[in-house]
mmCIF file of N, CA and C and ligand atoms in Angstrom:
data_model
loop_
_atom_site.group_PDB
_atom_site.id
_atom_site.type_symbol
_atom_site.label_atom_id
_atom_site.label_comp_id
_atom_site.label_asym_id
_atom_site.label_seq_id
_atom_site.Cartn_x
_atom_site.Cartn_y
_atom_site.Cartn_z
ATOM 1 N N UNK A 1 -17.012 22.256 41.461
ATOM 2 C CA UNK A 1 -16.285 22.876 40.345
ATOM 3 C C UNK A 1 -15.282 21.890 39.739
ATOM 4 N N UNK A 2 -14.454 21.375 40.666
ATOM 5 C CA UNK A 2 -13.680 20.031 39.925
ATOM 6 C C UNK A 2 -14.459 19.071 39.198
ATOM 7 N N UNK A 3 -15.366 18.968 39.893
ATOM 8 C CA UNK A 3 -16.220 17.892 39.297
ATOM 9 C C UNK A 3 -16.778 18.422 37.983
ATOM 10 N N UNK A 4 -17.082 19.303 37.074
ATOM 11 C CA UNK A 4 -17.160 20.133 36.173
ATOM 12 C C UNK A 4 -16.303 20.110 35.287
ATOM 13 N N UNK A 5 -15.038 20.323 36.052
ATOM 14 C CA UNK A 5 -13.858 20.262 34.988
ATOM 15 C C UNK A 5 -13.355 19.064 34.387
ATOM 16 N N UNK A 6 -13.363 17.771 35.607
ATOM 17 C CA UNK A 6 -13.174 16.474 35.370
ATOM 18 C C UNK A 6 -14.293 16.315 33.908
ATOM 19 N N UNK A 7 -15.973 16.465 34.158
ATOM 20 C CA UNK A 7 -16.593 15.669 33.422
ATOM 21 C C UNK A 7 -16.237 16.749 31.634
ATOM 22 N N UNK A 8 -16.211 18.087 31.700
ATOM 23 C CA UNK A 8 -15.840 18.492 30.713
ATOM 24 C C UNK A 8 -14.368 18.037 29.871
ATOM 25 N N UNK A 9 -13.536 17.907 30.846
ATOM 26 C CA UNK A 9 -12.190 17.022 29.879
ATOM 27 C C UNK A 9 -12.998 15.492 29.279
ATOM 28 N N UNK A 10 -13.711 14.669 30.269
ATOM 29 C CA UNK A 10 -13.985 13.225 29.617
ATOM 30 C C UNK A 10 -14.759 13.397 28.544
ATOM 31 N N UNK A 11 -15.547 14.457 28.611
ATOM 32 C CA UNK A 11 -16.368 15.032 27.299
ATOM 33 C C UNK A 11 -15.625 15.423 26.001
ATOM 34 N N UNK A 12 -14.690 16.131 26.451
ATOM 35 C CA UNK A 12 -13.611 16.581 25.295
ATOM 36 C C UNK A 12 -12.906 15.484 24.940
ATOM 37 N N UNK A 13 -12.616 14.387 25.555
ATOM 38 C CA UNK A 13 -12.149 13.298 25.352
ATOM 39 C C UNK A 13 -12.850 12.181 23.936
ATOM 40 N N UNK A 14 -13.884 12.399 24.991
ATOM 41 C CA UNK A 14 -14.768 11.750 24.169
ATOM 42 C C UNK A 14 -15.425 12.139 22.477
ATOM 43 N N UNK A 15 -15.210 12.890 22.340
ATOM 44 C CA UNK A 15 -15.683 14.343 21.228
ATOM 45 C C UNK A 15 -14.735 14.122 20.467
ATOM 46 N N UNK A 16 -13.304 14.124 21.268
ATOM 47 C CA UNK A 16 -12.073 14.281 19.933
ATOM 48 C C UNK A 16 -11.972 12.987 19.300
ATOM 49 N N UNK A 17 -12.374 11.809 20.510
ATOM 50 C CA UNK A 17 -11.275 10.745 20.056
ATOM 51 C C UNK A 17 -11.870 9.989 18.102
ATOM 52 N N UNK A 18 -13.278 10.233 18.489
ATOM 53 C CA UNK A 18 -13.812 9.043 17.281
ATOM 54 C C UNK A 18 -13.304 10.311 16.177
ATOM 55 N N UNK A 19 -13.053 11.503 16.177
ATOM 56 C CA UNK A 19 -12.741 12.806 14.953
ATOM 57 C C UNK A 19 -11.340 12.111 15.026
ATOM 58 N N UNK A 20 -10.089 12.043 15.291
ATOM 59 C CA UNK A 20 -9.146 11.201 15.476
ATOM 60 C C UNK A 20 -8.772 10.489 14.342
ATOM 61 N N UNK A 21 -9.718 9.909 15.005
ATOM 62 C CA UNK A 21 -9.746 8.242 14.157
ATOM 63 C C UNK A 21 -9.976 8.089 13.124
ATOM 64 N N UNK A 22 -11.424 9.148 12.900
ATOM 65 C CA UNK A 22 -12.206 9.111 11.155
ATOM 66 C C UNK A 22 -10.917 9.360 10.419
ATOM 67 N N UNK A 23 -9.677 10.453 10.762
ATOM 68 C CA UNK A 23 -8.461 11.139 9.801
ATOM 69 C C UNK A 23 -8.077 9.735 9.840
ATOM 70 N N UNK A 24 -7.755 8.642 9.823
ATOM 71 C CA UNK A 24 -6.522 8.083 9.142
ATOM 72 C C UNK A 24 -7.252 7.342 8.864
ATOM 73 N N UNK A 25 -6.764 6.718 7.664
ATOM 74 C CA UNK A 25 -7.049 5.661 6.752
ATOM 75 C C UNK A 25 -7.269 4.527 7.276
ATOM 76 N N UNK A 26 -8.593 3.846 7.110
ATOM 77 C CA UNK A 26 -8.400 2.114 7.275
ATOM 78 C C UNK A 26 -8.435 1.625 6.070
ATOM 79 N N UNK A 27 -7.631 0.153 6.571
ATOM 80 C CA UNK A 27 -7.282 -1.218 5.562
ATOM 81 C C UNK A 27 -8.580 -1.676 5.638
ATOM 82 N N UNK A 28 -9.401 -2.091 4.533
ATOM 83 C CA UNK A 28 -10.580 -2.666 4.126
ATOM 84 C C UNK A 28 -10.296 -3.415 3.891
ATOM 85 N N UNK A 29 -9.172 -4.266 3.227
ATOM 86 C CA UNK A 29 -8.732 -5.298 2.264
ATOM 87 C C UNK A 29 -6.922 -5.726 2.810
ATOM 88 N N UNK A 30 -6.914 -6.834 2.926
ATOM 89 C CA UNK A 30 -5.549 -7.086 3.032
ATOM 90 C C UNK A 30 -5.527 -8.693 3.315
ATOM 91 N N UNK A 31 -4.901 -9.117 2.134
ATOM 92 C CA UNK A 31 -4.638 -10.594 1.891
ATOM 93 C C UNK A 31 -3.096 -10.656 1.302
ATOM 94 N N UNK A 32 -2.392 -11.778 1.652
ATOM 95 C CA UNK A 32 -1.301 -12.450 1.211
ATOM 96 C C UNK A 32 -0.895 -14.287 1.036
ATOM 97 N N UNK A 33 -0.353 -14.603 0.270
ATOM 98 C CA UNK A 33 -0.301 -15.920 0.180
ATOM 99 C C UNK A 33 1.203 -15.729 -0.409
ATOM 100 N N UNK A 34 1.979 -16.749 0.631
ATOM 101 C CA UNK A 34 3.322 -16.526 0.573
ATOM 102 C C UNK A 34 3.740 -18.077 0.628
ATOM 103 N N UNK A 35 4.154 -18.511 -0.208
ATOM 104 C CA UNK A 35 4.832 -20.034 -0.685
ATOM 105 C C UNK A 35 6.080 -20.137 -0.736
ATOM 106 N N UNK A 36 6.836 -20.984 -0.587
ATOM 107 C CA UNK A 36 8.541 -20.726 -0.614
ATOM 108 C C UNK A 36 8.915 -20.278 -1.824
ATOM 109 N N UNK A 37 8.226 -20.652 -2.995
ATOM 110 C CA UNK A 37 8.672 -20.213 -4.297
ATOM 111 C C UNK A 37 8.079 -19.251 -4.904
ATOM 112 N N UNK A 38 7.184 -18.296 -4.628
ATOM 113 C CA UNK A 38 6.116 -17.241 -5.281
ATOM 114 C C UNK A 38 5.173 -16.683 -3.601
ATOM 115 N N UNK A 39 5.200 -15.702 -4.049
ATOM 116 C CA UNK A 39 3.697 -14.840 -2.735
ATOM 117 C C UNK A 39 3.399 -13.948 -4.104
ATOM 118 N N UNK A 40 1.749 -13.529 -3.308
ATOM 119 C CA UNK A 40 1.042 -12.711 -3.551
ATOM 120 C C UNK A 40 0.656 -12.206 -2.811
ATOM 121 N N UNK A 41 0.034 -10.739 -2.411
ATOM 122 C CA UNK A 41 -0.247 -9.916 -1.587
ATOM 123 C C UNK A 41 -0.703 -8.584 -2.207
ATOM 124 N N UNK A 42 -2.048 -7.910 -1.606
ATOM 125 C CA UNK A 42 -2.683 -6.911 -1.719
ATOM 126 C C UNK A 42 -3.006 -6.340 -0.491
ATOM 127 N N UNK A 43 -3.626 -5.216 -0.568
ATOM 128 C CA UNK A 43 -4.059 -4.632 0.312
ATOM 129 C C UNK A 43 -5.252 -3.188 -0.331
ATOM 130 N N UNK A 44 -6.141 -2.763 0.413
ATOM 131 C CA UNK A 44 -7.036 -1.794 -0.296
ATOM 132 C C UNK A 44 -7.397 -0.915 1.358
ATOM 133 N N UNK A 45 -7.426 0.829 1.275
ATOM 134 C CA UNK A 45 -7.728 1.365 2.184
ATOM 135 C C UNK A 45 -9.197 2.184 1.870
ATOM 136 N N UNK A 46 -9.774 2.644 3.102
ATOM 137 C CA UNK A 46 -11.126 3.191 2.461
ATOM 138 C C UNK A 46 -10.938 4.569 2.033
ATOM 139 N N UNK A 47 -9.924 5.286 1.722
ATOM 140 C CA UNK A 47 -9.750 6.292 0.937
ATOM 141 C C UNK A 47 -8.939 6.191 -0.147
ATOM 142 N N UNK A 48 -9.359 4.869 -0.547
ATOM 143 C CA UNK A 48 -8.953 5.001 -2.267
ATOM 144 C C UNK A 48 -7.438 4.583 -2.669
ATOM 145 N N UNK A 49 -6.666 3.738 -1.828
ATOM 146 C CA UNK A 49 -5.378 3.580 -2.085
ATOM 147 C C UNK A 49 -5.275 2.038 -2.122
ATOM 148 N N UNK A 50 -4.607 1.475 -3.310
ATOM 149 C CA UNK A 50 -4.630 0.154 -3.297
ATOM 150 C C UNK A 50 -3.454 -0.410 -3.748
ATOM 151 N N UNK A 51 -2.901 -1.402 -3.410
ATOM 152 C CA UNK A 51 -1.856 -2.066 -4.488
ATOM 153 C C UNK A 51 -1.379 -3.403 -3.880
ATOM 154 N N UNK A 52 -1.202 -4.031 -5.320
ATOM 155 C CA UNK A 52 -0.881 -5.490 -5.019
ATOM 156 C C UNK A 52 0.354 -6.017 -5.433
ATOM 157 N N UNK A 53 1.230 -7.254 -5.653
ATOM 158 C CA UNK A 53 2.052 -7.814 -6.255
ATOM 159 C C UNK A 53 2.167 -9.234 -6.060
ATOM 160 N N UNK A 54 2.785 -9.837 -7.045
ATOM 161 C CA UNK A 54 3.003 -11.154 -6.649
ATOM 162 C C UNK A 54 4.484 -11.613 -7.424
ATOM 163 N N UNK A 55 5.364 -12.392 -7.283
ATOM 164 C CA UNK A 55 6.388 -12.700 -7.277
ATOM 165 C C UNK A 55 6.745 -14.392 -7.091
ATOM 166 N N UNK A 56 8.018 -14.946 -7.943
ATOM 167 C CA UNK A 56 8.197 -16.219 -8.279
ATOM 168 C C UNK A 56 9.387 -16.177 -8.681
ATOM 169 N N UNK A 57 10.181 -17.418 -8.154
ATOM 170 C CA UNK A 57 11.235 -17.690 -8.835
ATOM 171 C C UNK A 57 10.985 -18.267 -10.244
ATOM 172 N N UNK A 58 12.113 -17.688 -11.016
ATOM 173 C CA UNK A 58 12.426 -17.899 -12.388
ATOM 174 C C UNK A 58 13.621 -17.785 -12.802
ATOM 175 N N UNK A 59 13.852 -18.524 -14.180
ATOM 176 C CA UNK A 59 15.064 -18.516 -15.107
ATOM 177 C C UNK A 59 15.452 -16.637 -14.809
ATOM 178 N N UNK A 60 16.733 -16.249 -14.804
ATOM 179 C CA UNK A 60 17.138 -15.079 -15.182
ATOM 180 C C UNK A 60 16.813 -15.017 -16.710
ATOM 181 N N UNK A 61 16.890 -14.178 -17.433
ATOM 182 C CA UNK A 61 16.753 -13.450 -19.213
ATOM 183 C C UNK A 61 18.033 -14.362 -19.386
ATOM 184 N N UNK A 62 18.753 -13.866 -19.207
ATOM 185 C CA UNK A 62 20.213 -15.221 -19.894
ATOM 186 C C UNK A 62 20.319 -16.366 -19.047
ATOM 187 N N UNK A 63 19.098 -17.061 -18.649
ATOM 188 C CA UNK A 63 19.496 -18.264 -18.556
ATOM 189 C C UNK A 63 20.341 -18.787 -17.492
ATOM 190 N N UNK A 64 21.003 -18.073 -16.725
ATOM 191 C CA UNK A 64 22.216 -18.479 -15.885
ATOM 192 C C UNK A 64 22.016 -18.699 -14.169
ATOM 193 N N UNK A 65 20.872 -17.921 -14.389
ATOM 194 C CA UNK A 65 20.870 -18.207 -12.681
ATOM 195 C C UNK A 65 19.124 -17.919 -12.858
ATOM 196 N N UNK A 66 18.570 -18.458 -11.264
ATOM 197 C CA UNK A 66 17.310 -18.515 -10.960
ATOM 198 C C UNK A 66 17.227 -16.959 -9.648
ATOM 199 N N UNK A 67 16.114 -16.210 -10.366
ATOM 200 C CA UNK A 67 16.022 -15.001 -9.757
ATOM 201 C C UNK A 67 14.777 -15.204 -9.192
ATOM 202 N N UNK A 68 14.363 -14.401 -8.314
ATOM 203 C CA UNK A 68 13.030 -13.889 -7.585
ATOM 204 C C UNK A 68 12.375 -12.828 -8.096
ATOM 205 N N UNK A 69 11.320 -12.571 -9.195
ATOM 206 C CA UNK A 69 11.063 -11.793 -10.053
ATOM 207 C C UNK A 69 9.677 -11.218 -9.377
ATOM 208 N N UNK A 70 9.066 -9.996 -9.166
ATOM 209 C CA UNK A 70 7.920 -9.648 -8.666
ATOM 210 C C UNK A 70 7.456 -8.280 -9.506
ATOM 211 N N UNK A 71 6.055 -8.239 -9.599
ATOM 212 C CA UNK A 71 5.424 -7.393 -10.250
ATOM 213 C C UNK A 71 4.676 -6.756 -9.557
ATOM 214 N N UNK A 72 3.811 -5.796 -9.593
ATOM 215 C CA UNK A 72 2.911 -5.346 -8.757
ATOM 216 C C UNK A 72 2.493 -3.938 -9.533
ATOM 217 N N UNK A 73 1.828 -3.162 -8.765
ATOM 218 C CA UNK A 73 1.142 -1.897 -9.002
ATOM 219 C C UNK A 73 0.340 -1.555 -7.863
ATOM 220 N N UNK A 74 0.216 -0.038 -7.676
ATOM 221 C CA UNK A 74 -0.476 0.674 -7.084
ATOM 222 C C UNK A 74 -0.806 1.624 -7.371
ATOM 223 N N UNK A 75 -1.853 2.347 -6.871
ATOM 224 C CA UNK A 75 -2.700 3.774 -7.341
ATOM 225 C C UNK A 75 -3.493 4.339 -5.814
ATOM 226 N N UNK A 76 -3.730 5.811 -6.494
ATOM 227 C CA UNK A 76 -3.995 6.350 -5.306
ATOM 228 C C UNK A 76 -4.818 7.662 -5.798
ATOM 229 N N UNK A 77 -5.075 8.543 -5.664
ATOM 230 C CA UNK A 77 -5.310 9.874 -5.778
ATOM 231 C C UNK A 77 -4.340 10.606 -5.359
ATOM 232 N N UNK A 78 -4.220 11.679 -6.374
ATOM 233 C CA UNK A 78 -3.300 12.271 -5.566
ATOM 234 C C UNK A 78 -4.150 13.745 -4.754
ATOM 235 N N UNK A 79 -3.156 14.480 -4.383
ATOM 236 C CA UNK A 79 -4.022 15.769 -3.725
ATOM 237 C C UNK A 79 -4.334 16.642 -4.777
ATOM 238 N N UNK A 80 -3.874 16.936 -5.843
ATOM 239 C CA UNK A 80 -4.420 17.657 -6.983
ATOM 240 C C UNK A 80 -5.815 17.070 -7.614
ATOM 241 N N UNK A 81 -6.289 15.641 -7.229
ATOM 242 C CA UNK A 81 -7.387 15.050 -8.234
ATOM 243 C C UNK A 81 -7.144 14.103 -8.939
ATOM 244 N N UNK A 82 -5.428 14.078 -9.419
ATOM 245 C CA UNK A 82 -5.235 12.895 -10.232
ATOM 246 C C UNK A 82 -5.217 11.774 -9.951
ATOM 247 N N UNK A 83 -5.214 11.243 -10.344
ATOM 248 C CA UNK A 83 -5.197 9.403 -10.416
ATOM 249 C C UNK A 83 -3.670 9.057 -10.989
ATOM 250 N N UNK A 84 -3.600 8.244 -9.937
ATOM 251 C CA UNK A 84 -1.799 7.838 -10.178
ATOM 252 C C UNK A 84 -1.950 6.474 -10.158
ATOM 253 N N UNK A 85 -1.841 5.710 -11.423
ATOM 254 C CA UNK A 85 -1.092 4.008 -11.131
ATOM 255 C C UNK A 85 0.096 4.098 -11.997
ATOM 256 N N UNK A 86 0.602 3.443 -11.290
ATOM 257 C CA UNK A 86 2.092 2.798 -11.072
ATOM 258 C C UNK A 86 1.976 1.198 -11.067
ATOM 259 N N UNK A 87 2.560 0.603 -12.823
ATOM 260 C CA UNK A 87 2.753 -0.456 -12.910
ATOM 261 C C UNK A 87 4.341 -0.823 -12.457
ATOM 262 N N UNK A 88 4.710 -1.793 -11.790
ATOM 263 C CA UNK A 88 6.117 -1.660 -11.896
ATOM 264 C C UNK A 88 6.732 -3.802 -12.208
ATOM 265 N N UNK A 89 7.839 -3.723 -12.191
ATOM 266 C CA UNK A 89 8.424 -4.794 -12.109
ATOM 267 C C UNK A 89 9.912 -4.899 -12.055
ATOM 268 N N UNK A 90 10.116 -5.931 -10.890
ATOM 269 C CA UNK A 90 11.439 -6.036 -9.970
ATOM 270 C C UNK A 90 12.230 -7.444 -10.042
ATOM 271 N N UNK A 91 13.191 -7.373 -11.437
ATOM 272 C CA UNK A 91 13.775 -8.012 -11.529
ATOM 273 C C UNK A 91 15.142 -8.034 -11.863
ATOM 274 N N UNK A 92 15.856 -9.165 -12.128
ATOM 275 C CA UNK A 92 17.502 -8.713 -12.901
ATOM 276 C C UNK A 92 17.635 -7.131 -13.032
ATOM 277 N N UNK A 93 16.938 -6.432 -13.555
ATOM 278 C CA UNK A 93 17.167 -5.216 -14.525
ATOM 279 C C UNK A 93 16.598 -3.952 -13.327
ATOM 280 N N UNK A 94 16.410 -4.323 -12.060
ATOM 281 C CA UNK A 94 16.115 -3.862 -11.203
ATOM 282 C C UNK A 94 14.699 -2.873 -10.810
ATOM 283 N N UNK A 95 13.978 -2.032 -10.319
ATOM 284 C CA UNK A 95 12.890 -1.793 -10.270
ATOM 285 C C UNK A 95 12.698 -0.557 -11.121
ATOM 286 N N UNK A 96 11.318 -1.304 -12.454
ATOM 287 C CA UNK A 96 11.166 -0.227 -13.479
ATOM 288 C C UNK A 96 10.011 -0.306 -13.225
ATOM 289 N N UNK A 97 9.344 1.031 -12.636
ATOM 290 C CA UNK A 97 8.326 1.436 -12.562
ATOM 291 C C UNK A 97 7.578 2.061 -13.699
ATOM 292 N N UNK A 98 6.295 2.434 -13.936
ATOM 293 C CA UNK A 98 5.642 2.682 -15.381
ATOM 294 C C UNK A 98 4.249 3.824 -14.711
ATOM 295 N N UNK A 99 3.823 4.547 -15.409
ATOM 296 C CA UNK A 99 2.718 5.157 -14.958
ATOM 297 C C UNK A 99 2.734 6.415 -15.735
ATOM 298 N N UNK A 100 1.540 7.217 -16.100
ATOM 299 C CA UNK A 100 1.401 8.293 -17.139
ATOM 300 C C UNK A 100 2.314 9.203 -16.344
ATOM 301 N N UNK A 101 2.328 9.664 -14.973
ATOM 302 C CA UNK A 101 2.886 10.577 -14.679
ATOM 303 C C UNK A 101 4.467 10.656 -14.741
ATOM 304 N N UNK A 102 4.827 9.419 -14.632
ATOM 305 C CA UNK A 102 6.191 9.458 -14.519
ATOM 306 C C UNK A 102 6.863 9.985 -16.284
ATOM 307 N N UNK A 103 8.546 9.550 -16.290
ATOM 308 C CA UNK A 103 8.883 10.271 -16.939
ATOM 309 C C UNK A 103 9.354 8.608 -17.861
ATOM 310 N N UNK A 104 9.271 8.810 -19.163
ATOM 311 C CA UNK A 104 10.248 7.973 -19.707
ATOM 312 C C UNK A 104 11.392 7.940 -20.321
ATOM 313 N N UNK A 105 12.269 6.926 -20.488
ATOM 314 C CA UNK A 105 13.933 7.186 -20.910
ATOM 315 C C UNK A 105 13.841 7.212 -22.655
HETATM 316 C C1 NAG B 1 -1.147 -6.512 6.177
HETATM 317 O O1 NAG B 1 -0.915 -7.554 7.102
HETATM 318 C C2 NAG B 1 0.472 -7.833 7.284
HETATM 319 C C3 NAG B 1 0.592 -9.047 8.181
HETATM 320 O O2 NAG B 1 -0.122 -8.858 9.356
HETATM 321 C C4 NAG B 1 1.160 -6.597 7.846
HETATM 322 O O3 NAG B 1 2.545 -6.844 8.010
HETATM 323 C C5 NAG B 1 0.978 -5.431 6.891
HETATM 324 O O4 NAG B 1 1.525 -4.264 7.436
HETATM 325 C C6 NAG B 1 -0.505 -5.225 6.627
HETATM 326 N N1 NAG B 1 -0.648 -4.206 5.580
HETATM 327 C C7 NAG B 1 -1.453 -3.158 5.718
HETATM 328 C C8 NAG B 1 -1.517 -2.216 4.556
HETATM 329 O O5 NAG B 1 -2.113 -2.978 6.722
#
């Protein structure tokens, strides 16, 4: 009878674990290239979620100082069906994101 119960838990074990696993998302895609003065980096999962950016030092807008400026975007589905990208960019003027859903000023 133990012996029953033992092989039915390793069974249940076995049964749950790969159902588990299928729920979370894998990374299909994931690259970066990071230089002292600029990186780039992406990444892509197999349920549809992706986003990249890349970034470089540059002149500030007035000229006065040298900033670390980065751009990027991502998209996803959302749980309603929609499709969400999000352009954004992160600089001096701090992070202005862009995308149909959002709101503008
Ligand atoms: C991509 O790889 C980097 C370096 O190993 C890691 O820090 C990062 O979390 C990974 N990104 C994803 C989405 O898995």
């Amino acid at each position: 009878m133990k012996f029953l119960i033992v092989f039915v838990a390793l069974f249940a074990l076995a049964v749950a674990a790969p159902i588990g696993d299928e729920s979370l998302a894998q990374v299909i895609r994931n690259e970066s290239d990071v230089g002292p003065e600029s990186h780039s980096a992406s990444y892509e999962t197999n349920n549809g979620i992706s986003a990249s950016e890349s970034g470089k030092l540059r002149a500030s807008n007035n000229q006065e100082e040298t900033i670390y400026a980065v751009q990027g975007q991502y998209s996803y589905t959302a749980p309603d069906g929609t499709p969400i990208l999000v352009r954004w960019i992160a600089d001096e003027n701090g992070f202005q994101p862009e995308g149909a859903h959002l709101p503008t000023v």
